[in-house]
Amino acid sequence: MPSNEKELNCNLFDQLSIIEEAQEIAKEENAEKTLRFLEMKKRQIERKLYQKPPLLIEKTE
């Protein structure tokens, strides 16, 4: 489990990169069903990445 928000964001950006690479292959193969699935997963990841307030709240004590 990520220990801080920066680490979590790095993981989410890595996931987005994988999705985008898979989308390129799916486009080349005209795999419409796969493209729809990848787009849904991309939106889910972006929702986590850009949510307000942040996913993790840093303790400043």
XYZ file of N, CA, C and O in Angstrom:
244
model
N 0.854 -1.187 0.000
C 0.000 0.000 0.000
C 0.889 1.237 0.000
O 1.839 1.332 0.770
N 0.576 2.205 -0.850
C 1.373 3.422 -0.890
C 1.356 4.144 0.459
O 0.331 4.192 1.130
N 2.500 4.674 0.823
C 2.608 5.306 2.133
C 2.255 6.793 2.101
O 2.001 7.388 3.136
N 2.258 7.393 0.918
C 1.893 8.804 0.836
C 1.219 9.095 -0.504
O 1.193 8.254 -1.407
N 0.678 10.276 -0.619
C -0.090 10.613 -1.818
C 0.794 10.665 -3.062
O 0.369 10.257 -4.150
N 2.032 11.120 -2.910
C 2.932 11.181 -4.059
C 3.169 9.783 -4.629
O 3.134 9.576 -5.845
N 3.383 8.816 -3.767
C 3.596 7.438 -4.199
C 2.339 6.886 -4.873
O 2.415 6.200 -5.897
N 1.189 7.176 -4.300
C -0.075 6.734 -4.873
C -0.276 7.342 -6.264
O -0.648 6.643 -7.209
N -0.009 8.632 -6.399
C -0.148 9.303 -7.694
C 0.792 8.700 -8.729
O 0.411 8.533 -9.891
N 2.007 8.358 -8.332
C 2.955 7.722 -9.257
C 2.384 6.400 -9.760
O 2.471 6.096 -10.954
N 1.795 5.625 -8.860
C 1.178 4.357 -9.257
C 0.025 4.586 -10.235
O -0.124 3.853 -11.218
N -0.781 5.593 -9.971
C -1.916 5.880 -10.858
C -1.438 6.348 -12.227
O -1.993 5.960 -13.261
N -0.370 7.166 -12.273
C 0.180 7.601 -13.559
C 0.752 6.420 -14.331
O 0.625 6.344 -15.554
N 1.368 5.477 -13.621
C 1.863 4.267 -14.276
C 0.710 3.480 -14.886
O 0.813 2.966 -16.010
N -0.392 3.381 -14.151
C -1.561 2.675 -14.669
C -2.108 3.366 -15.915
O -2.485 2.708 -16.895
N -2.146 4.709 -15.885
C -2.614 5.454 -17.061
C -1.722 5.187 -18.265
O -2.215 5.038 -19.393
N -0.427 5.113 -18.057
C 0.495 4.836 -19.160
C 0.226 3.471 -19.781
O 0.209 3.329 -21.013
N -0.011 2.481 -18.940
C -0.311 1.143 -19.440
C -1.613 1.144 -20.239
O -1.693 0.554 -21.323
N -2.625 1.828 -19.719
C -3.920 1.919 -20.416
C -3.736 2.579 -21.780
O -4.258 2.105 -22.792
N -2.988 3.676 -21.822
C -2.789 4.389 -23.081
C -2.043 3.538 -24.099
O -2.363 3.556 -25.294
N -1.059 2.766 -23.652
C -0.335 1.874 -24.556
C -1.267 0.783 -25.086
O -1.236 0.455 -26.279
N -2.101 0.243 -24.219
C -3.051 -0.787 -24.635
C -4.077 -0.213 -25.610
O -4.508 -0.899 -26.548
N -4.460 1.048 -25.417
C -5.415 1.685 -26.328
C -4.836 1.793 -27.736
O -5.555 1.607 -28.718
N -3.550 2.077 -27.834
C -2.916 2.173 -29.151
C -2.995 0.838 -29.890
O -3.313 0.793 -31.080
N -2.730 -0.240 -29.187
C -2.811 -1.574 -29.800
C -4.246 -1.886 -30.198
O -4.503 -2.376 -31.302
N -5.189 -1.583 -29.306
C -6.597 -1.851 -29.597
C -7.071 -1.051 -30.809
O -7.860 -1.544 -31.620
N -6.580 0.181 -30.961
C -6.942 1.001 -32.133
C -6.423 0.359 -33.409
O -7.123 0.294 -34.419
N -5.172 -0.106 -33.381
C -4.583 -0.754 -34.557
C -5.371 -1.999 -34.952
O -5.472 -2.327 -36.139
N -5.908 -2.698 -33.975
C -6.638 -3.939 -34.231
C -8.140 -3.717 -34.397
O -8.886 -4.680 -34.551
N -8.578 -2.466 -34.343
C -10.004 -2.127 -34.440
C -10.841 -2.904 -33.429
O -11.924 -3.405 -33.742
N -10.339 -2.991 -32.208
C -11.014 -3.728 -31.135
C -11.902 -2.751 -30.354
O -11.509 -2.221 -29.311
N -13.081 -2.505 -30.871
C -13.980 -1.504 -30.291
C -14.398 -1.839 -28.854
O -14.450 -0.959 -28.001
N -14.701 -3.088 -28.595
C -15.117 -3.482 -27.248
C -13.976 -3.254 -26.252
O -14.191 -2.763 -25.140
N -12.776 -3.591 -26.652
C -11.604 -3.381 -25.799
C -11.360 -1.898 -25.585
O -11.040 -1.477 -24.470
N -11.525 -1.097 -26.623
C -11.347 0.354 -26.486
C -12.341 0.951 -25.497
O -11.970 1.800 -24.685
N -13.590 0.499 -25.552
C -14.592 0.994 -24.598
C -14.219 0.613 -23.169
O -14.341 1.416 -22.247
N -13.753 -0.621 -22.992
C -13.337 -1.077 -21.668
C -12.155 -0.252 -21.153
O -12.149 0.206 -20.006
N -11.156 -0.034 -22.002
C -9.973 0.732 -21.592
C -10.334 2.182 -21.266
O -9.779 2.769 -20.336
N -11.257 2.748 -22.022
C -11.688 4.125 -21.744
C -12.375 4.207 -20.393
O -12.165 5.159 -19.637
N -13.192 3.208 -20.054
C -13.850 3.178 -18.748
C -12.802 3.096 -17.626
O -12.871 3.821 -16.644
N -11.808 2.220 -17.792
C -10.760 2.073 -16.777
C -9.956 3.368 -16.642
O -9.599 3.774 -15.530
N -9.703 4.036 -17.755
C -8.966 5.295 -17.735
C -9.730 6.357 -16.937
O -9.148 7.075 -16.123
N -11.040 6.440 -17.158
C -11.856 7.407 -16.404
C -11.828 7.099 -14.905
O -11.769 8.013 -14.081
N -11.872 5.814 -14.554
C -11.822 5.427 -13.143
C -10.502 5.849 -12.502
O -10.482 6.378 -11.387
N -9.415 5.636 -13.195
C -8.099 6.018 -12.670
C -7.992 7.528 -12.552
O -7.519 8.049 -11.541
N -8.444 8.247 -13.574
C -8.387 9.712 -13.535
C -9.237 10.264 -12.401
O -8.869 11.258 -11.778
N -10.361 9.627 -12.121
C -11.223 10.066 -11.020
C -10.466 9.979 -9.697
O -10.539 10.877 -8.860
N -9.713 8.908 -9.503
C -8.906 8.763 -8.286
C -7.771 9.775 -8.256
O -7.472 10.360 -7.219
N -7.163 9.975 -9.408
C -5.984 10.830 -9.488
C -6.297 12.291 -9.230
O -5.549 12.991 -8.561
N -7.431 12.758 -9.749
C -7.729 14.191 -9.687
C -8.823 14.538 -8.694
O -9.361 15.637 -8.718
N -9.153 13.631 -7.791
C -10.240 13.914 -6.863
C -9.855 14.983 -5.838
O -8.684 15.156 -5.500
N -10.846 15.675 -5.367
C -10.689 16.672 -4.308
C -11.662 16.312 -3.208
O -12.840 16.118 -3.498
N -11.256 16.201 -1.974
C -9.895 16.320 -1.431
C -9.035 15.136 -1.847
O -9.551 14.152 -2.377
N -7.737 15.233 -1.616
C -6.823 14.162 -2.000
C -7.203 12.820 -1.357
O -7.910 12.782 -0.346
N -6.733 11.747 -1.961
C -7.039 10.413 -1.433
C -6.490 10.216 -0.027
O -7.141 9.666 0.839
N -5.281 10.649 0.188
C -4.653 10.495 1.481
C -4.503 11.867 2.133
O -4.117 12.825 1.479
N -4.769 11.945 3.398
C -4.625 13.206 4.120
C -3.365 13.096 4.971
O -3.255 12.224 5.823
N -2.423 13.985 4.704
C -1.163 13.995 5.442
C -1.395 14.496 6.860
O -2.097 15.489 7.088
N -0.820 13.815 7.819
C -0.911 14.265 9.200
C 0.226 15.251 9.456
O 1.375 14.950 9.220
N -0.114 16.416 9.953
C 0.896 17.437 10.255
C 0.825 17.771 11.720
O 0.260 18.778 12.139
N 1.369 16.887 12.534
C 1.338 17.095 13.986
C 2.726 17.351 14.493
O 3.701 16.931 14.053
